[in-house]
Amino acid sequence: MTDLPGRENDPNENPFAMFGDPEQMAAAMRQFADMLSAPAGSGPVNWDMAKNIARHAVVAEGDPSVMEGERRQIVDALRLADLWLNEVTELPSGLTNPEAWSRSEWIEKTVPVWKRLCDPIAERMVETMGGALGGAGLGGEAQAMAAQLGPLMGMMRQMGGMMVGTQIGQALGTLAPEVIGSSDIGLPLSETAALLPGGIAAFSHGLEIPAEEIRLYLALREAAHHRLFQHVPWLRTQLFGAVEEYAKGITVDTSALEEQIRGLDINNPEQIQEALSGGALLKPEETERQKVALARLETILALVEGWVGTVVDSAAEGKLPSSAALSETVRRRRATGGPAERTFATLVGLELRPRRLREAAALWQALAADRGVDGRDAVWSHPDLMPTAGDLDDPQAFVRGEARFDLSSFEDQGGREPGKPGDTPEEPGPKEPGGE
């Protein structure tokens, strides 16, 4: 019987040899139990599992608890930074109870927002993969494979959510060591302003600048983000809306998936696990719809970062001698992105950094010079007043008010039905039959 696959050894000596390494098998079974632990109807992602994967990743790299002295330094820096911002912006404070977080705490406290961001994308991907893995729309050879696998294919469809959850957990675990606060990737991940001592230390590495200056500058950025997100109510909706619009365009390359299934050896569990856990199945295609949504998201992120950079530099001027050097360090960090940001971009296809930061900053500076701080910040009062991607090409034209919007066109786009009476004063709606 030694010629049977997996039975090269005498079965009396090692009756479980066909199953491979017992420790690996036990680890796989524990992971499988986690996969199925999500309650029914909990959504496309097993978030408990994703959090566990992320937290295990950061703990493995070292994630000490925040000491009381570190907490006090960060809270004091955030409060002082908030006072400085009062001098350079009309938007009121966004700080309530500032905090200092460990990396594990960052994961725990930001998961609710990650859930909102990722669930629409995950749902589309799980839905598409479920159909593909079940043989729908695949060629004859792949369908035959699906029929041969039988119940295993049904299990694969259920595993779709776990696969996405694993990828998200790994991405968050890679992202956590690089973040500095609750908002430094440009998205409002928490309503609480917070900085991470570990993130500040990583940012400070190699900089010959006093630690207090670095901490205060980063606190200014955190506090400025929170003023914007707390007091511009439509901004969160616009950001999340762009992500959700992107998710609607998600598709999975079923031909590539068919190739991967065709090559599977059903007698090789490790090969099946590797194929299903790899990122190749989860890479969304880039459609025209997604390109439009991504362009919209990039513009909003650039405008947010440009405004934050402008008010922070104004607040730091004359107070922090190294503010110019710190501003350039932050700009380069945001423009190039790190390994963690690239990891998350691979997962969901979203670039969590603005590409046109300099142009956006120049526009806000020009607005302040022409209209003052009040006029600059008043632009945030309504999304229809915001600069577009085209305005970033010519900030001075936006400042001068050239090609400004016709407010009557906003009414047409605000939910009224075309042709309905009262659309605009110049164009009354059609008369009712029998009317004058």
Short mmCIF file of C-alpha atoms in Angstrom, two decimals:
data_model
loop_
_atom_site.label_atom_id
_atom_site.label_comp_id
_atom_site.label_asym_id
_atom_site.label_seq_id
_atom_site.Cartn_x
_atom_site.Cartn_y
_atom_site.Cartn_z
CA MET A 1 0.00 0.00 0.00
CA THR A 2 3.04 2.27 0.01
CA ASP A 3 2.24 3.40 -3.53
CA LEU A 4 -0.87 5.32 -2.38
CA PRO A 5 -0.61 9.13 -2.22
CA GLY A 6 0.27 10.29 1.26
CA ARG A 7 1.12 6.72 2.43
CA GLU A 8 4.83 6.61 1.67
CA ASN A 9 5.43 5.43 5.25
CA ASP A 10 4.08 2.30 6.83
CA PRO A 11 0.52 3.16 7.99
CA ASN A 12 1.07 1.11 11.13
CA GLU A 13 3.95 3.38 12.06
CA ASN A 14 2.26 6.67 11.16
CA PRO A 15 -1.46 6.20 10.43
CA PHE A 16 -2.02 9.99 10.16
CA ALA A 17 0.85 10.71 7.76
CA MET A 18 -1.60 11.43 4.96
CA PHE A 19 -2.85 14.46 6.91
CA GLY A 20 0.56 16.11 7.17
CA ASP A 21 2.04 17.89 10.20
CA PRO A 22 -0.34 17.48 13.21
CA GLU A 23 0.51 20.96 14.53
CA GLN A 24 -0.28 22.57 11.17
CA MET A 25 -3.49 20.57 11.01
CA ALA A 26 -4.49 21.75 14.51
CA ALA A 27 -3.75 25.37 13.59
CA ALA A 28 -5.85 25.02 10.45
CA MET A 29 -8.73 23.58 12.47
CA ARG A 30 -8.57 26.47 14.97
CA GLN A 31 -8.62 28.95 12.09
CA PHE A 32 -11.57 27.12 10.57
CA ALA A 33 -13.43 27.32 13.90
CA ASP A 34 -12.81 31.10 13.94
CA MET A 35 -14.10 31.29 10.40
CA LEU A 36 -17.44 29.86 11.38
CA SER A 37 -17.74 31.79 14.65
CA ALA A 38 -19.53 34.81 13.19
CA PRO A 39 -23.26 34.77 14.02
CA ALA A 40 -25.75 34.46 11.18
CA GLY A 41 -26.68 37.75 9.58
CA SER A 42 -23.62 39.53 10.99
CA GLY A 43 -22.51 40.76 7.56
CA PRO A 44 -20.01 39.69 4.93
CA VAL A 45 -16.94 39.88 7.21
CA ASN A 46 -16.15 38.05 10.44
CA TRP A 47 -14.94 41.17 12.26
CA ASP A 48 -14.08 39.39 15.50
CA MET A 49 -11.66 37.26 13.55
CA ALA A 50 -10.31 40.28 11.65
CA LYS A 51 -9.66 42.10 14.93
CA ASN A 52 -7.93 39.06 16.42
CA ILE A 53 -5.65 38.70 13.39
CA ALA A 54 -4.77 42.41 13.49
CA ARG A 55 -4.11 42.45 17.22
CA HIS A 56 -1.99 39.30 17.09
CA ALA A 57 0.09 40.95 14.35
CA VAL A 58 0.84 44.10 16.35
CA VAL A 59 1.45 42.20 19.60
CA ALA A 60 3.95 39.97 17.80
CA GLU A 61 5.91 43.09 16.82
CA GLY A 62 5.67 44.58 20.32
CA ASP A 63 2.84 46.80 21.52
CA PRO A 64 3.46 48.11 25.06
CA SER A 65 0.65 49.74 27.00
CA VAL A 66 0.60 53.53 27.17
CA MET A 67 2.31 54.75 30.32
CA GLU A 68 0.71 57.48 32.42
CA GLY A 69 3.49 59.94 31.62
CA GLU A 70 3.03 59.36 27.87
CA ARG A 71 -0.72 59.77 28.19
CA ARG A 72 -0.36 63.06 30.03
CA GLN A 73 2.13 64.43 27.48
CA ILE A 74 -0.17 63.60 24.57
CA VAL A 75 -3.34 64.96 26.18
CA ASP A 76 -1.54 68.21 27.13
CA ALA A 77 -0.13 68.53 23.60
CA LEU A 78 -3.57 68.07 22.02
CA ARG A 79 -5.13 70.69 24.31
CA LEU A 80 -2.36 73.23 23.67
CA ALA A 81 -2.55 72.58 19.93
CA ASP A 82 -6.29 73.20 20.04
CA LEU A 83 -5.72 76.60 21.66
CA TRP A 84 -3.25 77.54 18.94
CA LEU A 85 -5.75 76.59 16.24
CA ASN A 86 -8.27 79.07 17.67
CA GLU A 87 -6.03 81.82 16.29
CA VAL A 88 -6.00 80.60 12.68
CA THR A 89 -9.45 79.16 11.90
CA GLU A 90 -13.08 80.03 12.49
CA LEU A 91 -14.07 76.38 12.86
CA PRO A 92 -14.63 75.64 16.58
CA SER A 93 -12.77 73.01 18.59
CA GLY A 94 -13.41 69.35 17.81
CA LEU A 95 -11.77 68.00 20.97
CA THR A 96 -13.82 66.57 23.81
CA ASN A 97 -11.80 63.96 25.69
CA PRO A 98 -8.42 63.57 23.94
CA GLU A 99 -6.68 60.24 24.49
CA ALA A 100 -3.43 58.33 23.98
CA TRP A 101 -3.73 54.87 22.42
CA SER A 102 -1.64 51.78 21.99
CA ARG A 103 -1.72 50.14 18.57
CA SER A 104 -4.10 47.47 19.82
CA GLU A 105 -6.41 50.20 21.12
CA TRP A 106 -6.28 51.92 17.72
CA ILE A 107 -7.49 48.69 16.11
CA GLU A 108 -10.28 48.20 18.64
CA LYS A 109 -11.52 51.79 18.55
CA THR A 110 -11.44 52.26 14.77
CA VAL A 111 -13.02 48.94 13.70
CA PRO A 112 -16.59 50.41 13.64
CA VAL A 113 -15.53 52.84 10.89
CA TRP A 114 -13.47 50.22 9.05
CA LYS A 115 -16.60 48.07 9.12
CA ARG A 116 -18.61 50.82 7.44
CA LEU A 117 -15.87 51.32 4.86
CA CYS A 118 -15.15 47.68 4.09
CA ASP A 119 -18.52 45.93 4.36
CA PRO A 120 -19.93 47.28 1.06
CA ILE A 121 -16.77 46.19 -0.75
CA ALA A 122 -16.62 42.84 1.05
CA GLU A 123 -20.27 42.12 0.32
CA ARG A 124 -19.78 42.58 -3.41
CA MET A 125 -16.63 40.48 -3.42
CA VAL A 126 -18.14 37.65 -1.37
CA GLU A 127 -21.23 37.62 -3.55
CA THR A 128 -19.20 37.44 -6.74
CA MET A 129 -16.73 34.90 -5.43
CA GLY A 130 -19.53 32.74 -4.04
CA GLY A 131 -21.08 32.43 -7.48
CA ALA A 132 -17.74 31.79 -9.12
CA LEU A 133 -16.62 29.21 -6.60
CA GLY A 134 -19.93 27.42 -7.00
CA GLY A 135 -19.29 27.01 -10.71
CA ALA A 136 -21.70 29.72 -11.94
CA GLY A 137 -20.49 31.24 -15.16
CA LEU A 138 -17.36 29.05 -15.34
CA GLY A 139 -16.30 26.84 -18.20
CA GLY A 140 -17.10 23.16 -18.49
CA GLU A 141 -13.84 21.94 -16.99
CA ALA A 142 -14.22 24.17 -13.92
CA GLN A 143 -17.87 23.15 -13.52
CA ALA A 144 -16.82 19.53 -13.57
CA MET A 145 -14.32 20.31 -10.84
CA ALA A 146 -17.06 22.02 -8.84
CA ALA A 147 -19.30 18.98 -9.18
CA GLN A 148 -16.46 16.70 -8.11
CA LEU A 149 -15.79 18.80 -5.02
CA GLY A 150 -19.47 18.66 -4.10
CA PRO A 151 -20.08 19.75 -0.49
CA LEU A 152 -16.62 21.31 -0.33
CA MET A 153 -17.69 23.93 -2.88
CA GLY A 154 -20.63 24.90 -0.68
CA MET A 155 -18.17 25.34 2.18
CA MET A 156 -16.00 27.50 -0.07
CA ARG A 157 -18.90 29.89 -0.66
CA GLN A 158 -19.36 30.23 3.09
CA MET A 159 -15.64 30.82 3.47
CA GLY A 160 -15.76 33.87 1.20
CA GLY A 161 -16.48 36.21 4.11
CA MET A 162 -13.72 34.66 6.13
CA MET A 163 -11.26 35.14 3.29
CA VAL A 164 -12.04 38.84 3.10
CA GLY A 165 -11.94 39.11 6.91
CA THR A 166 -8.49 37.51 6.96
CA GLN A 167 -7.23 39.98 4.38
CA ILE A 168 -8.70 42.93 6.31
CA GLY A 169 -7.21 41.70 9.58
CA GLN A 170 -3.79 41.35 7.99
CA ALA A 171 -4.06 44.80 6.42
CA LEU A 172 -5.06 46.47 9.70
CA GLY A 173 -2.28 44.64 11.51
CA THR A 174 0.21 46.01 8.98
CA LEU A 175 -1.29 49.50 9.04
CA ALA A 176 -1.38 49.88 12.86
CA PRO A 177 2.40 50.19 13.39
CA GLU A 178 2.56 53.14 10.98
CA VAL A 179 -0.39 55.29 12.10
CA ILE A 180 0.17 58.28 14.38
CA GLY A 181 -3.38 59.16 15.40
CA SER A 182 -7.04 58.64 14.66
CA SER A 183 -7.06 60.73 11.49
CA ASP A 184 -3.61 60.80 9.91
CA ILE A 185 -4.60 58.57 6.98
CA GLY A 186 -7.18 61.19 6.00
CA LEU A 187 -10.35 59.35 7.01
CA PRO A 188 -12.39 60.07 10.16
CA LEU A 189 -11.75 56.77 11.93
CA SER A 190 -12.95 57.96 15.34
CA GLU A 191 -14.80 60.87 16.91
CA THR A 192 -12.14 60.92 19.63
CA ALA A 193 -8.90 62.81 19.01
CA ALA A 194 -6.00 60.54 19.91
CA LEU A 195 -2.30 60.02 19.25
CA LEU A 196 -0.23 56.84 19.54
CA PRO A 197 3.10 57.11 21.41
CA GLY A 198 4.40 54.22 19.30
CA GLY A 199 3.41 55.99 16.10
CA ILE A 200 5.04 59.24 17.21
CA ALA A 201 8.25 57.38 18.05
CA ALA A 202 8.28 55.71 14.62
CA PHE A 203 7.65 59.05 12.90
CA SER A 204 10.44 60.71 14.93
CA HIS A 205 13.05 58.12 14.03
CA GLY A 206 16.00 59.82 12.31
CA LEU A 207 14.68 63.35 12.83
CA GLU A 208 17.03 65.67 14.71
CA ILE A 209 14.15 67.69 16.15
CA PRO A 210 13.14 67.96 19.82
CA ALA A 211 10.53 65.38 20.79
CA GLU A 212 8.23 68.06 22.23
CA GLU A 213 8.14 69.93 18.91
CA ILE A 214 7.33 66.77 16.99
CA ARG A 215 4.56 65.83 19.42
CA LEU A 216 3.02 69.32 19.29
CA TYR A 217 3.13 69.47 15.50
CA LEU A 218 1.42 66.08 15.18
CA ALA A 219 -1.11 67.16 17.82
CA LEU A 220 -1.90 70.22 15.70
CA ARG A 221 -2.67 67.99 12.72
CA GLU A 222 -4.86 65.67 14.79
CA ALA A 223 -6.80 68.56 16.35
CA ALA A 224 -7.22 70.29 12.97
CA HIS A 225 -8.67 67.14 11.39
CA HIS A 226 -11.18 66.85 14.21
CA ARG A 227 -12.33 70.46 13.80
CA LEU A 228 -13.07 69.71 10.19
CA PHE A 229 -14.77 66.35 10.69
CA GLN A 230 -16.80 67.49 13.68
CA HIS A 231 -18.08 70.77 12.21
CA VAL A 232 -18.48 70.02 8.49
CA PRO A 233 -21.39 67.55 8.75
CA TRP A 234 -21.51 66.60 5.08
CA LEU A 235 -17.81 65.68 4.88
CA ARG A 236 -18.10 62.18 6.34
CA THR A 237 -21.04 61.43 4.06
CA GLN A 238 -19.04 62.54 1.01
CA LEU A 239 -16.00 60.45 1.95
CA PHE A 240 -17.96 57.31 2.78
CA GLY A 241 -20.22 57.85 -0.22
CA ALA A 242 -17.21 57.79 -2.54
CA VAL A 243 -16.09 54.49 -0.99
CA GLU A 244 -19.59 53.00 -1.31
CA GLU A 245 -19.83 54.15 -4.93
CA TYR A 246 -16.51 52.45 -5.55
CA ALA A 247 -17.84 49.25 -3.98
CA LYS A 248 -20.81 49.18 -6.37
CA GLY A 249 -18.40 48.72 -9.24
CA ILE A 250 -16.58 45.74 -7.71
CA THR A 251 -16.24 42.72 -9.97
CA VAL A 252 -14.06 39.63 -9.77
CA ASP A 253 -12.16 38.25 -12.76
CA THR A 254 -13.95 34.91 -13.06
CA SER A 255 -11.63 33.73 -15.83
CA ALA A 256 -8.62 34.13 -13.52
CA LEU A 257 -10.59 32.39 -10.78
CA GLU A 258 -11.39 29.54 -13.16
CA GLU A 259 -7.69 29.14 -13.90
CA GLN A 260 -6.94 28.90 -10.21
CA ILE A 261 -9.69 26.34 -9.58
CA ARG A 262 -8.67 24.28 -12.62
CA GLY A 263 -5.19 23.83 -11.20
CA LEU A 264 -6.31 22.69 -7.74
CA ASP A 265 -5.43 19.19 -6.55
CA ILE A 266 -8.33 18.10 -4.35
CA ASN A 267 -5.99 15.62 -2.62
CA ASN A 268 -3.77 18.52 -1.50
CA PRO A 269 -5.50 20.50 1.31
CA GLU A 270 -2.52 22.84 1.66
CA GLN A 271 -2.79 23.86 -1.99
CA ILE A 272 -6.52 24.56 -1.62
CA GLN A 273 -5.94 26.63 1.51
CA GLU A 274 -3.15 28.61 -0.17
CA ALA A 275 -5.30 29.31 -3.24
CA LEU A 276 -8.26 30.50 -1.19
CA SER A 277 -6.25 32.63 1.23
CA GLY A 278 -4.15 34.40 -1.36
CA GLY A 279 -4.83 38.00 -2.26
CA ALA A 280 -5.12 37.28 -5.99
CA LEU A 281 -8.78 36.28 -5.67
CA LEU A 282 -9.61 39.45 -3.78
CA LYS A 283 -8.12 42.08 -6.08
CA PRO A 284 -10.98 44.10 -7.56
CA GLU A 285 -10.94 45.14 -11.18
CA GLU A 286 -10.66 48.82 -12.03
CA THR A 287 -13.80 49.86 -13.90
CA GLU A 288 -14.78 53.27 -15.22
CA ARG A 289 -17.27 53.62 -12.38
CA GLN A 290 -14.54 52.97 -9.85
CA LYS A 291 -12.19 55.42 -11.54
CA VAL A 292 -14.77 58.19 -11.16
CA ALA A 293 -15.35 57.32 -7.49
CA LEU A 294 -11.62 57.17 -6.80
CA ALA A 295 -11.05 60.53 -8.48
CA ARG A 296 -13.79 62.03 -6.32
CA LEU A 297 -12.27 60.49 -3.19
CA GLU A 298 -8.78 61.70 -4.09
CA THR A 299 -10.04 65.26 -4.56
CA ILE A 300 -11.81 65.30 -1.18
CA LEU A 301 -8.76 63.82 0.57
CA ALA A 302 -6.50 66.40 -1.09
CA LEU A 303 -8.78 69.27 -0.01
CA VAL A 304 -8.91 67.95 3.57
CA GLU A 305 -5.15 67.51 3.76
CA GLY A 306 -4.49 70.83 2.04
CA TRP A 307 -6.68 72.71 4.54
CA VAL A 308 -5.18 70.88 7.52
CA GLY A 309 -1.65 71.60 6.34
CA THR A 310 -2.46 75.26 5.78
CA VAL A 311 -4.00 75.94 9.20
CA VAL A 312 -1.38 73.84 11.02
CA ASP A 313 1.49 75.73 9.39
CA SER A 314 -0.18 79.02 10.29
CA ALA A 315 -0.68 77.93 13.90
CA ALA A 316 2.91 76.65 14.22
CA GLU A 317 4.52 79.73 12.67
CA GLY A 318 6.61 81.56 15.26
CA LYS A 319 5.95 78.87 17.87
CA LEU A 320 7.66 75.74 16.52
CA PRO A 321 11.08 76.47 14.97
CA SER A 322 11.09 73.16 13.06
CA SER A 323 7.56 73.44 11.68
CA ALA A 324 8.71 73.84 8.05
CA ALA A 325 10.85 70.70 8.23
CA LEU A 326 8.05 68.76 9.92
CA SER A 327 5.56 69.96 7.30
CA GLU A 328 7.77 68.67 4.50
CA THR A 329 8.27 65.34 6.31
CA VAL A 330 4.52 64.89 6.66
CA ARG A 331 3.94 65.88 3.02
CA ARG A 332 6.43 63.33 1.76
CA ARG A 333 5.03 60.66 4.05
CA ARG A 334 1.47 61.29 2.83
CA ALA A 335 2.45 61.60 -0.82
CA THR A 336 4.49 58.41 -1.06
CA GLY A 337 2.64 56.22 1.43
CA GLY A 338 4.22 53.39 3.37
CA PRO A 339 4.05 49.60 3.15
CA ALA A 340 0.90 49.54 5.26
CA GLU A 341 -0.97 51.95 2.99
CA ARG A 342 0.10 49.93 -0.04
CA THR A 343 -1.12 46.78 1.70
CA PHE A 344 -4.54 48.29 2.24
CA ALA A 345 -4.61 49.66 -1.30
CA THR A 346 -3.97 46.13 -2.58
CA LEU A 347 -6.84 44.84 -0.47
CA VAL A 348 -9.59 47.27 -1.42
CA GLY A 349 -8.05 49.17 -4.33
CA LEU A 350 -8.29 52.49 -2.48
CA GLU A 351 -5.41 54.92 -2.25
CA LEU A 352 -5.68 56.35 1.25
CA ARG A 353 -3.51 59.35 0.42
CA PRO A 354 -4.10 62.48 -1.63
CA ARG A 355 -2.18 62.83 -4.88
CA ARG A 356 -2.62 66.60 -5.28
CA LEU A 357 -1.69 67.87 -1.86
CA ARG A 358 0.44 70.80 -3.06
CA GLU A 359 -2.26 72.11 -5.40
CA ALA A 360 -4.91 71.88 -2.69
CA ALA A 361 -2.70 73.69 -0.17
CA ALA A 362 -2.00 76.44 -2.72
CA LEU A 363 -5.75 76.89 -3.26
CA TRP A 364 -6.51 77.29 0.46
CA GLN A 365 -3.60 79.70 0.87
CA ALA A 366 -4.82 81.78 -2.07
CA LEU A 367 -8.35 81.86 -0.62
CA ALA A 368 -7.06 83.06 2.75
CA ALA A 369 -4.97 85.77 1.10
CA ASP A 370 -7.92 87.02 -0.95
CA ARG A 371 -10.92 86.50 1.36
CA GLY A 372 -9.35 86.14 4.79
CA VAL A 373 -9.65 83.23 7.20
CA ASP A 374 -13.43 83.60 7.46
CA GLY A 375 -13.87 83.51 3.68
CA ARG A 376 -11.56 80.54 3.33
CA ASP A 377 -13.36 78.46 5.94
CA ALA A 378 -16.80 79.50 4.68
CA VAL A 379 -16.18 77.33 1.60
CA TRP A 380 -16.74 74.28 3.84
CA SER A 381 -20.30 75.42 4.61
CA HIS A 382 -21.81 73.52 1.67
CA PRO A 383 -20.48 70.78 -0.64
CA ASP A 384 -21.62 72.72 -3.70
CA LEU A 385 -19.18 75.50 -2.81
CA MET A 386 -16.18 73.18 -2.69
CA PRO A 387 -13.42 73.25 -5.30
CA THR A 388 -13.41 70.49 -7.89
CA ALA A 389 -10.50 68.57 -9.37
CA GLY A 390 -10.49 71.13 -12.20
CA ASP A 391 -10.19 73.99 -9.71
CA LEU A 392 -6.98 72.45 -8.36
CA ASP A 393 -5.50 73.03 -11.84
CA ASP A 394 -6.20 76.78 -11.61
CA PRO A 395 -6.63 77.91 -7.99
CA GLN A 396 -6.57 81.59 -8.88
CA ALA A 397 -9.58 81.21 -11.16
CA PHE A 398 -11.50 79.63 -8.28
CA VAL A 399 -10.48 82.45 -5.95
CA ARG A 400 -11.57 85.08 -8.47
CA GLY A 401 -14.92 83.35 -8.75
CA GLU A 402 -14.66 82.63 -12.46
CA ALA A 403 -17.12 80.09 -13.88
CA ARG A 404 -18.96 79.96 -10.56
CA PHE A 405 -22.04 77.83 -10.17
CA ASP A 406 -25.54 78.84 -11.19
CA LEU A 407 -27.48 78.28 -7.97
CA SER A 408 -30.62 77.41 -9.92
CA SER A 409 -28.83 74.37 -11.31
CA PHE A 410 -28.28 73.15 -7.73
CA GLU A 411 -32.05 73.14 -7.22
CA ASP A 412 -32.47 70.98 -10.30
CA GLN A 413 -29.92 68.51 -8.88
CA GLY A 414 -31.33 68.60 -5.36
CA GLY A 415 -34.02 66.01 -5.84
CA ARG A 416 -36.72 67.85 -7.83
CA GLU A 417 -38.16 65.95 -10.75
CA PRO A 418 -37.39 67.43 -14.18
CA GLY A 419 -40.25 69.47 -15.53
CA LYS A 420 -41.92 69.85 -12.16
CA PRO A 421 -43.43 73.31 -11.50
CA GLY A 422 -41.16 75.62 -9.60
CA ASP A 423 -37.85 74.14 -10.80
CA THR A 424 -36.47 77.61 -11.59
CA PRO A 425 -38.07 81.06 -11.79
CA GLU A 426 -37.17 81.31 -15.47
CA GLU A 427 -38.47 77.91 -16.50
CA PRO A 428 -41.82 77.10 -14.92
CA GLY A 429 -43.03 73.53 -15.23
CA PRO A 430 -45.57 72.40 -17.83
CA LYS A 431 -49.14 73.49 -17.31
CA GLU A 432 -51.73 71.02 -16.14
CA PRO A 433 -54.24 69.90 -18.80
CA GLY A 434 -57.00 72.46 -19.07
CA GLY A 435 -54.94 75.15 -17.33
CA GLU A 436 -54.33 78.62 -18.63
#
